[in-house]
XYZ file of C-alpha atoms in Angstrom:
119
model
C 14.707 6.165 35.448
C 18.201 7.289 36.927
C 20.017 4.702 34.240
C 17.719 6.119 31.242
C 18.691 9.926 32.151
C 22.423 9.479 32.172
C 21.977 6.997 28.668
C 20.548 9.794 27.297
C 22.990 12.098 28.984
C 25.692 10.669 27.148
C 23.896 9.865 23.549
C 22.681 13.470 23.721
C 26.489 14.616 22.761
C 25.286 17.587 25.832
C 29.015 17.309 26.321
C 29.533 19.457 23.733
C 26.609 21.677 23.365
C 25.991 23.885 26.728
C 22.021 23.778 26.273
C 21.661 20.458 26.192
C 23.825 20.000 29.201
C 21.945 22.426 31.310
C 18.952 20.454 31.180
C 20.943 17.379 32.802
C 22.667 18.981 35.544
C 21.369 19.654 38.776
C 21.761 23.083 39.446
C 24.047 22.025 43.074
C 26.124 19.563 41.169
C 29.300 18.571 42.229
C 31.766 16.769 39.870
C 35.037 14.617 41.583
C 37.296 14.079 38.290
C 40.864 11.747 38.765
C 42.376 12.088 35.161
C 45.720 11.097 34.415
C 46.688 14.787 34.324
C 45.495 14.920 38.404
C 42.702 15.909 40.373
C 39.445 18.669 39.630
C 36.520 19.131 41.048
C 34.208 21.078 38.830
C 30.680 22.430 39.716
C 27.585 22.998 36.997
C 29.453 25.995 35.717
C 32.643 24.702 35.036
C 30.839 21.627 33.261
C 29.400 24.418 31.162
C 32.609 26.052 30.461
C 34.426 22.455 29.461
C 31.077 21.751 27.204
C 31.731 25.141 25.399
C 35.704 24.525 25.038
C 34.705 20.658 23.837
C 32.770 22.096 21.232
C 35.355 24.872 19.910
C 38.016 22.122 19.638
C 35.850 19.273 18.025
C 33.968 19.053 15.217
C 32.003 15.844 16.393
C 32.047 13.117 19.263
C 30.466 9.872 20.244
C 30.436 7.439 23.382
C 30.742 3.689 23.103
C 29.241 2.265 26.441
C 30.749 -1.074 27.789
C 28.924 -1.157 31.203
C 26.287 0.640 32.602
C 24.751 -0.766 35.983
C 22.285 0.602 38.104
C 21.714 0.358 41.587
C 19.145 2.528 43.861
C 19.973 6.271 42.312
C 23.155 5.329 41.780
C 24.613 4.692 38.144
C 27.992 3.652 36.912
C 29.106 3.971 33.483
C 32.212 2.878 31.167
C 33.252 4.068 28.034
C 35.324 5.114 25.381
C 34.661 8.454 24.166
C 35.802 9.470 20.627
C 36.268 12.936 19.529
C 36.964 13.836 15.815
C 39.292 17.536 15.792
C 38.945 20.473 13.954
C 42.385 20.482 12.886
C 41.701 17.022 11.382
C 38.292 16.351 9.970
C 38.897 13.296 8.858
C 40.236 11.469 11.688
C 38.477 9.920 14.437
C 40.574 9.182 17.624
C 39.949 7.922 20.998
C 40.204 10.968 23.124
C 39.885 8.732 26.757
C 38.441 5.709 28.677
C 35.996 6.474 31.743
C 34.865 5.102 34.475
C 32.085 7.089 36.213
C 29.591 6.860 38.956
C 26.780 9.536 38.732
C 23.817 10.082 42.212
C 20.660 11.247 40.350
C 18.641 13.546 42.299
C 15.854 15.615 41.128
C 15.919 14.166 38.148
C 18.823 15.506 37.347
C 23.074 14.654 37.440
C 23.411 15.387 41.155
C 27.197 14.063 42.235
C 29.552 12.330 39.645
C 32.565 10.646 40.492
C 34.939 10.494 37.538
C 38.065 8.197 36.737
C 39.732 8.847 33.174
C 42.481 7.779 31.279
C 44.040 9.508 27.837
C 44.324 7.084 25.172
């Protein structure tokens, strides 16, 4: 079950549209995020607020998985996640590569542990 909930967490494109993403997130989740820009660590809320400033700067976005393991509640996922911009509707570009580890509690995206890379 946890695997199939954060599948669909990424093929739902919820990180761009705030309702969607609600219904993922537990409402006590924490979010550990290493980018190459430094450290964050982000709470349901400022998921929300990232979803809704996603959305105002893309027009559309898709995630290739490479892996996605499983093990207990415990599921790790890595992929490339593409982003096409409003300022060029034509052009598809790899916005980052991501490694993350996400605890499923609930039922729901409890803990994630984030590594990124800009492209």
């Amino acid at each position: 079950m946890a695997k199939e909930l954060v599948t669909d967490f990424y093929q739902s494109d919820a990180l761009r549209n705030t309702e969607t993403l609600n219904r993922f997130l537990h409402d006590e989740m924490e979010f550990h995020w290493y980018s190459s820009k430094g450290f964050l660590k982000m709470n349901k809320s400022d998921l929300i607020d990232l979803s809704n400033e996603m959305n105002r700067s893309y027009l559309s976005s898709r995630i290739q998985f490479s892996h996605i393991l499983q093990e207990d509640n415990n599921v790790s996922v890595r992929y490339t996640y593409y982003v096409t911009p409003i300022e060029s509707p034509t052009e598809e570009m790899i916005l980052a590569h991501f490694m993350t580890i996400w605890e499923v509690k609930d039922g729901k995206l409890f803990r994630g542990y984030q590594m990124s890379q800009l492209s």
